[in-house]
mmCIF file with all atom_site columns, C-alpha atoms in Angstrom:
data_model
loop_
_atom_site.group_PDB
_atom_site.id
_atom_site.type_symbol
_atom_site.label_atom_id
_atom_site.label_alt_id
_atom_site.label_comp_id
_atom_site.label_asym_id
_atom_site.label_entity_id
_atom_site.label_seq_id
_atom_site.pdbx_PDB_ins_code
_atom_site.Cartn_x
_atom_site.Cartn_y
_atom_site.Cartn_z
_atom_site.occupancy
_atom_site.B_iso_or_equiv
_atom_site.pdbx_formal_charge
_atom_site.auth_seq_id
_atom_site.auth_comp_id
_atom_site.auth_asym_id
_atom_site.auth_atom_id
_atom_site.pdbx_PDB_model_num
ATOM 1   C CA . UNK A 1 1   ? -17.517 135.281 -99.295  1.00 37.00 ? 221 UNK A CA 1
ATOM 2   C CA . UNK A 1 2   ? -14.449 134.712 -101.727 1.00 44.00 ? 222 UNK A CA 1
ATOM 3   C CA . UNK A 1 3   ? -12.261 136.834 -99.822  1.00 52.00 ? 223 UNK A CA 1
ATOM 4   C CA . UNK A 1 4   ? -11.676 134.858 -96.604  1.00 60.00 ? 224 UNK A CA 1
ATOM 5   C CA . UNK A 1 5   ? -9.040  132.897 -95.253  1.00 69.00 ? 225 UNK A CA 1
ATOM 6   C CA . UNK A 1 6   ? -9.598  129.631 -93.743  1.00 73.00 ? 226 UNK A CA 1
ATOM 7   C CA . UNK A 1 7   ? -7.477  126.534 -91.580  1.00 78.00 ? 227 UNK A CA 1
ATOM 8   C CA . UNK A 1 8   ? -9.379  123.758 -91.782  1.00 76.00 ? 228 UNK A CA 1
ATOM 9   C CA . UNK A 1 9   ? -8.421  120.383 -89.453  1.00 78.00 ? 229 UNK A CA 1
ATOM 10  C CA . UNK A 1 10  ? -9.891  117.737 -90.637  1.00 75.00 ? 230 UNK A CA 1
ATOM 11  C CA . UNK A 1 11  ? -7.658  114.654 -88.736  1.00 79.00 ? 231 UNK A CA 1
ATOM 12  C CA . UNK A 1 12  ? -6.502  114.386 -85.459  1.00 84.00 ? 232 UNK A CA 1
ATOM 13  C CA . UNK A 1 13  ? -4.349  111.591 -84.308  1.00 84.00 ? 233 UNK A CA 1
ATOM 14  C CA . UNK A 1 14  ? -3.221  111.139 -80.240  1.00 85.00 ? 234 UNK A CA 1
ATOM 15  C CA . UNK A 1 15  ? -2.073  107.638 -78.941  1.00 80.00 ? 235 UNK A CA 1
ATOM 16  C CA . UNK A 1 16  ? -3.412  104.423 -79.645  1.00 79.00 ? 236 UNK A CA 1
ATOM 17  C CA . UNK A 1 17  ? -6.377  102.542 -79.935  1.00 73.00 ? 237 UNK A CA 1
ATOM 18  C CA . UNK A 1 18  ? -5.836  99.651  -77.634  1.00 74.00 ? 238 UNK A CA 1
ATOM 19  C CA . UNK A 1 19  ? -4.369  102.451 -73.876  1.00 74.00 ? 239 UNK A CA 1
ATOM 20  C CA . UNK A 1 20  ? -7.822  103.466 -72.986  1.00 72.00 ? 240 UNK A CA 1
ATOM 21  C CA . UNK A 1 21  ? -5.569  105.179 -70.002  1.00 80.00 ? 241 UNK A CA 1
ATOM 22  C CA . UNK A 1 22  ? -2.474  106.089 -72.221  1.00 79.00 ? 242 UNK A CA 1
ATOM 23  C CA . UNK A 1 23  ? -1.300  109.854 -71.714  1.00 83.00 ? 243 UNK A CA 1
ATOM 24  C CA . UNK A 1 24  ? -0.458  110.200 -75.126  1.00 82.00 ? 244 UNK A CA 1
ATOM 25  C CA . UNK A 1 25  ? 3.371   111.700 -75.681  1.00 81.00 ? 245 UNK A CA 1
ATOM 26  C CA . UNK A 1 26  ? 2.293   113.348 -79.156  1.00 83.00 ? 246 UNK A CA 1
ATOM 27  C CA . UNK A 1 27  ? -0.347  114.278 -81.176  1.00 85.00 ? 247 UNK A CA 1
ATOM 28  C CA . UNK A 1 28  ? -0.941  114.977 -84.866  1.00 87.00 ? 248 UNK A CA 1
ATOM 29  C CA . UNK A 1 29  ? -3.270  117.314 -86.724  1.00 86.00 ? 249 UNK A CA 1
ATOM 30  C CA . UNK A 1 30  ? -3.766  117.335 -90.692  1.00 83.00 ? 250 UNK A CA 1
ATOM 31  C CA . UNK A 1 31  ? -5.635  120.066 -92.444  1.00 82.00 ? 251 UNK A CA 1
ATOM 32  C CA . UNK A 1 32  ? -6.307  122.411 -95.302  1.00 79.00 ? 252 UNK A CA 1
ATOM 33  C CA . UNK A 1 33  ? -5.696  126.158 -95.449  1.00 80.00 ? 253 UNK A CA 1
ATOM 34  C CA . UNK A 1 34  ? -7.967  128.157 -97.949  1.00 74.00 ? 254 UNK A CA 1
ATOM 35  C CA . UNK A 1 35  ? -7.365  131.055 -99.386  1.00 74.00 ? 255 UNK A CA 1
ATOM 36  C CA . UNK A 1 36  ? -8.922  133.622 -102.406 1.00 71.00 ? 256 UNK A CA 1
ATOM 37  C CA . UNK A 1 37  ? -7.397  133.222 -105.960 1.00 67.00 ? 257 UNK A CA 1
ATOM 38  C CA . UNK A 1 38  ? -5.516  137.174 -105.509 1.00 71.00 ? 258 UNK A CA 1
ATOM 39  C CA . UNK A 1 39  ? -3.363  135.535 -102.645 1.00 77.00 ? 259 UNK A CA 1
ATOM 40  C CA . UNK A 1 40  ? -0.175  133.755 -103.830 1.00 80.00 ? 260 UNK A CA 1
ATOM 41  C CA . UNK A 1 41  ? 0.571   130.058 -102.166 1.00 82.00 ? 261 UNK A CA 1
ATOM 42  C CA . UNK A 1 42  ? 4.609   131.307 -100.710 1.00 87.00 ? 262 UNK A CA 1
ATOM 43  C CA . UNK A 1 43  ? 2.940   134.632 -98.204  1.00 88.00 ? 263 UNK A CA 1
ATOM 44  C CA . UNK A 1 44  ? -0.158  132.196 -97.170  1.00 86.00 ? 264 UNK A CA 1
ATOM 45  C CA . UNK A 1 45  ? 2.836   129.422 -96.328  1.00 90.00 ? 265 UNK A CA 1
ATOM 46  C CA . UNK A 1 46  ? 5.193   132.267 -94.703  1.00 93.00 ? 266 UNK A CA 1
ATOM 47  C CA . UNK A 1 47  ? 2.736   133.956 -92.720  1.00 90.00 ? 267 UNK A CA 1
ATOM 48  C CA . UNK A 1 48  ? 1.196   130.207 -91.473  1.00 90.00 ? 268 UNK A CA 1
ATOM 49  C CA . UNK A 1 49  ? 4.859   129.468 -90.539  1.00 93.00 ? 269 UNK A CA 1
ATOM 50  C CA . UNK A 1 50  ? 5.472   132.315 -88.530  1.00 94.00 ? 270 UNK A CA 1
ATOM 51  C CA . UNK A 1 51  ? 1.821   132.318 -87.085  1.00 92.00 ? 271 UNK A CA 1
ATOM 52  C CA . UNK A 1 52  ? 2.580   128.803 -85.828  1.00 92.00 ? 272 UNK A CA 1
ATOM 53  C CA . UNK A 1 53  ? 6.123   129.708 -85.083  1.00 94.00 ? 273 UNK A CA 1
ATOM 54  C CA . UNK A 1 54  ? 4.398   132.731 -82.553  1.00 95.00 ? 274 UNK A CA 1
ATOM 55  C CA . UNK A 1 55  ? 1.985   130.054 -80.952  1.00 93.00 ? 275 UNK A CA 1
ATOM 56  C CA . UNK A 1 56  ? 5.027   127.275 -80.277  1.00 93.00 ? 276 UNK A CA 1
ATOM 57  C CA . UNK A 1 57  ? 7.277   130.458 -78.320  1.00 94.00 ? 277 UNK A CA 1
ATOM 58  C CA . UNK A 1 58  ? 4.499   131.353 -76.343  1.00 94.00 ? 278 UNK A CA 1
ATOM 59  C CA . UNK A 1 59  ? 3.737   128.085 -74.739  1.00 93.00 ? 279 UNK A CA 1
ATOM 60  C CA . UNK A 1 60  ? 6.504   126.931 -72.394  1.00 92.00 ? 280 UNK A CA 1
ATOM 61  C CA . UNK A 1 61  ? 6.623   123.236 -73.493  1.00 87.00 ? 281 UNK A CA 1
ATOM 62  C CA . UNK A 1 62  ? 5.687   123.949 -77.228  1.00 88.00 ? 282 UNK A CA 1
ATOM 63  C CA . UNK A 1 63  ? 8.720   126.199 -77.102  1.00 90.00 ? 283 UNK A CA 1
ATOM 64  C CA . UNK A 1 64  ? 11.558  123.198 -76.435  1.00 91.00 ? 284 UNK A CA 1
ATOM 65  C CA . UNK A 1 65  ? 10.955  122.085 -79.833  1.00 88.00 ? 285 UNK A CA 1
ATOM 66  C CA . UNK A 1 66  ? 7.565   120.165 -79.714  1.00 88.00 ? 286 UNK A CA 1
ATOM 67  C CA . UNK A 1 67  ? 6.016   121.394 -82.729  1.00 91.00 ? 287 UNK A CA 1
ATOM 68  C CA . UNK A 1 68  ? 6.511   120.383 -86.302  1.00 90.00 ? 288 UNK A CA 1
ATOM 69  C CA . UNK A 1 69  ? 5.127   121.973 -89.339  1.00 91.00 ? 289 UNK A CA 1
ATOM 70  C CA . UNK A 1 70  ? 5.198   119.853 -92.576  1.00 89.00 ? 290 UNK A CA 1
ATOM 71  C CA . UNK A 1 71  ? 3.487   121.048 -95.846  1.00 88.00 ? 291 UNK A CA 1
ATOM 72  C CA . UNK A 1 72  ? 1.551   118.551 -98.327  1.00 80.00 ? 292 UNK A CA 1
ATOM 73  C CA . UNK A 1 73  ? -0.554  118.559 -100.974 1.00 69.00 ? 293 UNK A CA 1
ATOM 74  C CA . UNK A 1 74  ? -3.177  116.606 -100.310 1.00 55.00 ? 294 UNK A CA 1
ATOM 75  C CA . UNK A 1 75  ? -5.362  116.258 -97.110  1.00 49.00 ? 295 UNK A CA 1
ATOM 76  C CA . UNK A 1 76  ? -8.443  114.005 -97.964  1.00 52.00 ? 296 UNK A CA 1
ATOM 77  C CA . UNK A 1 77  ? -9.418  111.681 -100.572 1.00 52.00 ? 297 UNK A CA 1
ATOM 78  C CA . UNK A 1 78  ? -12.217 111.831 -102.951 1.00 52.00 ? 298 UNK A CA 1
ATOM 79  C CA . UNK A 1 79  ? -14.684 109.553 -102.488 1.00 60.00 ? 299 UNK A CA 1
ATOM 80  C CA . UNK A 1 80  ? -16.918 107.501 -105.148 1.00 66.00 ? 300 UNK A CA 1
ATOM 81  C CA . UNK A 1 81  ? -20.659 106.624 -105.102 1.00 73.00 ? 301 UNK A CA 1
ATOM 82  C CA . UNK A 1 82  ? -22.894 104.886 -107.927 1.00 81.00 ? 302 UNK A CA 1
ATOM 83  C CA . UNK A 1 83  ? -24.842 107.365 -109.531 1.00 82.00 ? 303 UNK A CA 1
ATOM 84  C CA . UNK A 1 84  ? -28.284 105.464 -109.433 1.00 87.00 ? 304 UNK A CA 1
ATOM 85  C CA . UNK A 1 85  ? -27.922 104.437 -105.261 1.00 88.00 ? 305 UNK A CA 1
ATOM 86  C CA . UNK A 1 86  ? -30.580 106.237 -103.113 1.00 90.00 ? 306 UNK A CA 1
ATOM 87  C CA . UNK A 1 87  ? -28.088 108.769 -101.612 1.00 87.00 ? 307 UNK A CA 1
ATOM 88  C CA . UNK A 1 88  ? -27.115 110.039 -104.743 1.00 89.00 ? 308 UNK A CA 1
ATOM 89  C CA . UNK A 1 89  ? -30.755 110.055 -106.064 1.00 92.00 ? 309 UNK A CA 1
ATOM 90  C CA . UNK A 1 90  ? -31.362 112.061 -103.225 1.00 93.00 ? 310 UNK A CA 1
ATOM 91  C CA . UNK A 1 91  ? -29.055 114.161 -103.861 1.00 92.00 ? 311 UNK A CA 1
ATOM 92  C CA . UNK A 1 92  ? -29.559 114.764 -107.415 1.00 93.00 ? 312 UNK A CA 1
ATOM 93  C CA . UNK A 1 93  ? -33.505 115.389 -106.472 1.00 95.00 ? 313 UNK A CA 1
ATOM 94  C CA . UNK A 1 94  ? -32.493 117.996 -104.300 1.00 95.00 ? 314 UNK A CA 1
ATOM 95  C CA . UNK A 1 95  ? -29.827 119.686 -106.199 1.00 94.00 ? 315 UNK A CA 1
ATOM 96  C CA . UNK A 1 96  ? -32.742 119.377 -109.337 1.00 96.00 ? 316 UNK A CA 1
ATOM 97  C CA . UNK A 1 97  ? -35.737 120.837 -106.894 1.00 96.00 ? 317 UNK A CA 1
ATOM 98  C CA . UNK A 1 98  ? -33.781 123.929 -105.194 1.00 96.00 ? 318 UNK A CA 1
ATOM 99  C CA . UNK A 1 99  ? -31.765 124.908 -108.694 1.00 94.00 ? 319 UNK A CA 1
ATOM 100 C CA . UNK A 1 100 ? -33.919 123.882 -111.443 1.00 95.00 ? 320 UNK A CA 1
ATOM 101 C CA . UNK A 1 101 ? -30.887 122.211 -112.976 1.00 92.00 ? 321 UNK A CA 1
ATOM 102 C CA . UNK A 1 102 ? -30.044 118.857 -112.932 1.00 92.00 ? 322 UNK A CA 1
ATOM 103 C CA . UNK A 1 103 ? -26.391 118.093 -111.606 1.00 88.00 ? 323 UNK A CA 1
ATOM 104 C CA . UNK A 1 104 ? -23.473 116.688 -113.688 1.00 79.00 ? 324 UNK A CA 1
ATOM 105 C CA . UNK A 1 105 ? -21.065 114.827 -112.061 1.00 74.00 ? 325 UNK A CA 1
ATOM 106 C CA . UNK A 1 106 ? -17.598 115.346 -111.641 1.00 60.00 ? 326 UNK A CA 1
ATOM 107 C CA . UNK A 1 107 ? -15.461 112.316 -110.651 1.00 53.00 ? 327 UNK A CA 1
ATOM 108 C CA . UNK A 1 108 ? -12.627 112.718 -107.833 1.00 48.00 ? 328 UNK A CA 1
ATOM 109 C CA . UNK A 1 109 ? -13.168 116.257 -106.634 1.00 47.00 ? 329 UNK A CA 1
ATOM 110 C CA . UNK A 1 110 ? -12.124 117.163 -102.942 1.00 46.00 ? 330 UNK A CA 1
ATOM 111 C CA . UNK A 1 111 ? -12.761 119.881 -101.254 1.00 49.00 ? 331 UNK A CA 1
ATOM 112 C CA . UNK A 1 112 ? -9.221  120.324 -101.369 1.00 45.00 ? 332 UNK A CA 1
ATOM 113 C CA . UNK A 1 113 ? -8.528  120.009 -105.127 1.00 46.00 ? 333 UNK A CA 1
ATOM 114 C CA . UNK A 1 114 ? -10.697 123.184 -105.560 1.00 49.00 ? 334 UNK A CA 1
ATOM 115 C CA . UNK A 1 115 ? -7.284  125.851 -106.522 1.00 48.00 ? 335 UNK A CA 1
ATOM 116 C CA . UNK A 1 116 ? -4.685  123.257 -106.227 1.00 46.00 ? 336 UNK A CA 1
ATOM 117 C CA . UNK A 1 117 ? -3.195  123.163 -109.431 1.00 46.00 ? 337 UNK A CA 1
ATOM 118 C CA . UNK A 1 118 ? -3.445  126.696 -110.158 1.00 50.00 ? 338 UNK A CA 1
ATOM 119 C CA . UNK A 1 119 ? -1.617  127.825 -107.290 1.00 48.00 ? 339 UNK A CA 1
ATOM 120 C CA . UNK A 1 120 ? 0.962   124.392 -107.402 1.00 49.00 ? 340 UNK A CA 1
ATOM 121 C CA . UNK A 1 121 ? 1.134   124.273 -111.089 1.00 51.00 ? 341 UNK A CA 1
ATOM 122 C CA . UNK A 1 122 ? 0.124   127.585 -112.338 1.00 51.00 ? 342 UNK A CA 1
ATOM 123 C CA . UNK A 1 123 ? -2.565  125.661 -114.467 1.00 50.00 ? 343 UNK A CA 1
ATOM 124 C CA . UNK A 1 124 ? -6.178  126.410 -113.975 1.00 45.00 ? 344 UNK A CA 1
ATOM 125 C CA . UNK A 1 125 ? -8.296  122.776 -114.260 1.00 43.00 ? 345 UNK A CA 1
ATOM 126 C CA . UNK A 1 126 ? -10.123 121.796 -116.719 1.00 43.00 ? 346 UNK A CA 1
ATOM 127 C CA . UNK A 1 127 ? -13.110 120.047 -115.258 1.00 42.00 ? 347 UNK A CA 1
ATOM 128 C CA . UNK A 1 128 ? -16.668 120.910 -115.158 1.00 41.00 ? 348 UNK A CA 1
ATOM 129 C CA . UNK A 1 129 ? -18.503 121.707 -112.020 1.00 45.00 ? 349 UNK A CA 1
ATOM 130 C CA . UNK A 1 130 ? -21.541 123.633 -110.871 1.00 46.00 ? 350 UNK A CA 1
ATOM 131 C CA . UNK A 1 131 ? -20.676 127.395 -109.863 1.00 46.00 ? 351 UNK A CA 1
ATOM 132 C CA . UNK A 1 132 ? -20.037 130.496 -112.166 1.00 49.00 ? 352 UNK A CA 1
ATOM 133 C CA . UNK A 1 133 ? -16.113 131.762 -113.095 1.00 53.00 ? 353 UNK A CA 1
ATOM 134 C CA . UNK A 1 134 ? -15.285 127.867 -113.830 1.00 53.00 ? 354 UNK A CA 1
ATOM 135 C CA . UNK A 1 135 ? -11.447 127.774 -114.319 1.00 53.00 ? 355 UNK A CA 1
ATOM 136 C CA . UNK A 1 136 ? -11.222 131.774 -113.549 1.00 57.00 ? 356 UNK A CA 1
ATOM 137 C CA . UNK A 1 137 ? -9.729  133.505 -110.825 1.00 53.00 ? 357 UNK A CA 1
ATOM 138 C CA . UNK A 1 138 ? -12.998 134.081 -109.336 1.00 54.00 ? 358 UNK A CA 1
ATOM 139 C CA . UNK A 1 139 ? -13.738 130.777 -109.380 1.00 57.00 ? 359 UNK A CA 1
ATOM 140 C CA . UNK A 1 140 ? -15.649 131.135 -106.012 1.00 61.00 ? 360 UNK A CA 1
ATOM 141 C CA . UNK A 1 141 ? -18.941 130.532 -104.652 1.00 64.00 ? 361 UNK A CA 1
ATOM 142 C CA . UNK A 1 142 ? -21.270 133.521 -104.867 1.00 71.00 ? 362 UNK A CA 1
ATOM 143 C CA . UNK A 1 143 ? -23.997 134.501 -102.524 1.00 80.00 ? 363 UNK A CA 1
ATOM 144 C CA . UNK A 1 144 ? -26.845 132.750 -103.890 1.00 86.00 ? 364 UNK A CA 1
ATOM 145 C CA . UNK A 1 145 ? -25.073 129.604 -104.451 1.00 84.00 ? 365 UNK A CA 1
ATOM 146 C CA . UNK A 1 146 ? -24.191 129.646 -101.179 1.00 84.00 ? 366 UNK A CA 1
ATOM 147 C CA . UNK A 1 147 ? -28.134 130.028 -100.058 1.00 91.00 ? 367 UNK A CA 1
ATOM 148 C CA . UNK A 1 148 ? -28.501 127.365 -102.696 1.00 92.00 ? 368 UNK A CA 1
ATOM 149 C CA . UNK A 1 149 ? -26.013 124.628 -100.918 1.00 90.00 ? 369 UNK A CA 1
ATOM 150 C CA . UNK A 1 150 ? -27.643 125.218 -97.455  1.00 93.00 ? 370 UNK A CA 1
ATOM 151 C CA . UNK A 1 151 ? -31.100 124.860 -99.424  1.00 95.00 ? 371 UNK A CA 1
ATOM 152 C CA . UNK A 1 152 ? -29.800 121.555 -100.901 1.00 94.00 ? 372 UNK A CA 1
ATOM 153 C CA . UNK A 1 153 ? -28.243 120.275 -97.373  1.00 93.00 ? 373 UNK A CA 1
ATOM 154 C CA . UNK A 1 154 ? -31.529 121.010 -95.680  1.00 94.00 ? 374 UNK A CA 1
ATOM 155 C CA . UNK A 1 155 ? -33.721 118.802 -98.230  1.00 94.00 ? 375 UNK A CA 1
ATOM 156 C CA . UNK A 1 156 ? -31.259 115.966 -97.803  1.00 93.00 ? 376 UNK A CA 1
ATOM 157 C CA . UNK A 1 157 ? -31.380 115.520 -94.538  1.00 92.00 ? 377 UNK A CA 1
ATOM 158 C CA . UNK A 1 158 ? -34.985 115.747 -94.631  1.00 91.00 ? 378 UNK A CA 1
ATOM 159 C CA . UNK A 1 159 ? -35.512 112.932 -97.169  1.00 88.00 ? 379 UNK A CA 1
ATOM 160 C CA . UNK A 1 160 ? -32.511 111.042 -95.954  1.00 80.00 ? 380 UNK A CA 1
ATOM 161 C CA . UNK A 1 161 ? -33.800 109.983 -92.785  1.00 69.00 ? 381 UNK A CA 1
#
């Protein structure tokens, strides 16, 4: 936990809607990659680069130039709920009943946004969210948060239904 590296996809687009039969000719995939505060953005973009680089020459059709890497910034968009609708009631209830805190909110965070202008913009953010280390470098999820989150996931699902 706050040492690992992670590629998350999170999109995947091949053909169109309407060619139930179409054989589609290319494919997209969007994603995130994650990595601990100590690593520096250029080696995690170098390495990922080559890594992909390795993959495309070792497949006979990748290798005659059917792969393109592009870099972003952004791969998903925060999303908005009002505060007082059941889901987020639920929510809050569970977040309340597993912590013995109640949760503030913070508008517009992505799981993507988490070290994004720190490692961009050499800024750390200044927003408030639950977890210890807020605008540190170990600004990571420690173990009994992470018991804490699968706590909280559990008891939604079980009142959400």
């Amino acid at each position: 936990m706050g040492q690992s590296f992670a590629v998350s996809f999170g999109r995947f687009l091949s053909g169109s809607d309407n060619l139930v039969y179409e054989i589609p000719k290319q494919a997209v995939l969007q994603g995130a990659v994650n990595f601990p505060p100590s690593v520096k953005l250029a080696p995690v973009q170098k390495d990922f680069e080559e890594a992909v680089k390795h993959m495309a020459e070792a497949d006979p059709w990748l290798k005659q130039g059917h792969v393109h890497l592009e870099w972003g910034d952004v791969i998903s968009e925060s999303c908005e709920a009002d505060i007082e609708s059941e889901f987020v009631r639920i929510g809050r209830k569970a977040i309340t009943d597993v912590t013995g805190k109640v949760p503030r909110y913070n508008y517009g965070h992505s799981v993507s946004d988490l070290r994004y202008r720190s490692v961009v913009e050499g800024k750390w953010l200044r927003r408030r969210a639950p977890g210890r280390d807020m605008n540190s470098e170990t600004e990571y999820v420690d173990r009994k948060e992470y018991l804490d989150t699968i706590s909280v996931v559990a008891e939604i699902l079980k009142n959400a239904g």
